[in-house]
Amino acid sequence: MAKVVRSVVQEVQEVQEKTESSPGKGSNGSQQESKVNNQAEVKTNKDRRNSSFNGDIISLLFAIDDINKNPDLLPNITVGYQVYDSCMEPSLAIGNILQILSGPGEMVPNYSCGDYGKVVAFIGDRSLVTTLPIAQFLSSYGYTQISYGATDPVLNDRTLYPYHFSTGLNDDVQHIVIAELVERLGWTWVVILAPGDDRGERESKNLRNEIIKHGACVDFIGTLTEDTNTNIRTLTRIQKSTAEVVVLCGGLFSTESLISLVETMIKDKTLVVPQTWLRLYSNMLFNGSLLFFIENNVCYKKSENNSYALVVKADLLYKDLYCYLYRCLTLDKEKDDLFQQVYGTDFYNCSSLEIPVFSQTPNYQVYRAATGLAHAEHLMLSSSGKSHQKDIHKYIHRKQTLKSECSPKCPPGYRKVTRERAPPCCYDCARCSEGEISNLTDMENCLKCHIYEWPNIEKIMCIEKQIEFLSYEGDSLTLVFIVLSMVSILLVTVIIGIFISFRDTPLVKANNRNLSFILLFSIKLSFLSVFLFLGRPSDITCMLRQTSFGISFSIAISSVLAKTIMVCIAFKASKPNSPWRKWLGVKITYFIVIICSFIQFLISAIWLIISPPFMELNILSEPGKIIIQCNEGSVIAFYIVLSYMGLLASVSFIVAFLARTLPDSFNEAKYITFSMLLFCSVWITMIPAYLSTKGKYMVAVEIFAIISSSCGLLFCIFLPKCYIIIFKPKWNTKQYLLGNNK
């Protein structure tokens, strides 16, 4: 038959001696921590101090009752328990462990004087301060320990702590979750606040690294110590920080005064509170701060069952806790006198006060620890062969705590790189090379993407490469060129209109109006050829773009050359009996324009016949991009076209330069000199820029050269004439042009 379970509260030694103990056949030693230190704290900070302690006890009672009521779990065995309070003191915690192992009465290490069921495991503690020495101590005796609050990664070392397990969320995992939360909420500027101990320093650095990995920045790491002045300076710095979010990490601040200082000085900041701070019930958690916790669904569902509440209320341990927590008198006068003597305060009649059992938050981690321990013991007893209570740790599921591997798994986006003189399971992880992905864990080799695809940022999947060209849709560079070309075309049209309107004036006649019209139309064609360079290239546009601008520029420069030669002939013919008179007229100018333009036309025709330009997809120039561009077909032909234009421009420049000193009535040579100088400068600088750029920017360089050189011709040759025609009409007379303007 199952024995009646009697609880033992080790708050002080006197209480333990007055309380009977009658655990069942199986007993759990459970360490609980409480922050009860003196009478003043009992009166002023009851809720903050006792909520977690009472909630942990209730959760343990939940679990024990569930285990003992389950007929399929540990049949014919009643699980009992003993509860001891560590008071966050390592020495007291170790003393409690020895007391549990020795039995009631005098503590005798290595001897067990108990007459009740064997101790199979220990559950506790909440704090790392006490959990760590308990784990070190129990590893010598081979007893299993399950902590429900200590989450420091150091306890995951199975070599040092083979018998320790935890139901809490690992601190490293919490840091990743917090960093993801910061990223999800769009926070990019936070402050980290931690206790000034070794754990706080270690966790704050780890948390900072995780936050930085997720794209956010940490203003600074503030640490709180036992020095009040230092703490005030730290919290004042947080107040002045532009960061509105403060992330807490490390262990819980040790004193009530320090917690009050924090909640007073940074109450206007939003706090992100980790799971290790669940025991803190403070005003600073109610200002929009975020608290991480694990759902207590099981415990909350139990709390809705009134019949179960009666079971908890009937437990002798809870009755003692009820008496202690709320300073209530019991039916046992001897116990009331003892409690009032120990705590130094008066107890009251609470018969008219209805305090619910579940007013404190249950701790699901305690529930998991107890039930998990019961299942492990059940597996051990169900296995074949002999087993010992100290073997129970072998049957606990180690899904999160146990890891035994030489190297961490290489995540997607990485590949394994074998180390020299190392076994195959020991390897490093290397990022996949450019153009490669890995979409599985621990891949030996990365997969190369298709030529028209490229890895995403994580290098776990191939996506289509970005297509690049000077598109009419959404490309600001294309929009700029369109505006410049249209404005220039409009300006040319206006100038043509002016010249047509004033075609019979002396200024227009003196500058060979027919050549001027040819030059204006060729410049207009040059501006129009810009649109062949914009948009998605095709074979037709690729063939037309280079030949069209080459021929139009050749006509323009040929016209300039003809105008310059005519200036020289006109000056020579102005002398009496000059043989140059027979060369005056339009025939010589047309001949020059036709011959010079025809040569360029012939070069372009041969180019299109032998090796015409064509559209191609360039997948090698820029990683992750497919550049739709025109292949010139024959690079030699392309540079012959440019060289011929350069030759015409050079000849025009030389002739115009030599004719610059002619009389004022023939001073157009000065403007031609400047225009040819600008033209040559643009195309000479264009060639190295053209060769050093890639993709759409290479095309943009050529478009810029076309527009700027065409504007140079237009502005230098025609704007001065338009200025005289519109704003200085008195200069547009024969007398003025012949120099009789005085």
XYZ file of C-alpha atoms in Angstrom, residues 18 233 352 401 639 686:
6
model
C 8.497 19.752 14.829
C 26.051 56.380 -12.887
C -12.827 34.847 7.148
C 21.200 18.945 -23.056
C 37.450 51.617 -83.394
C 35.513 58.651 -73.399
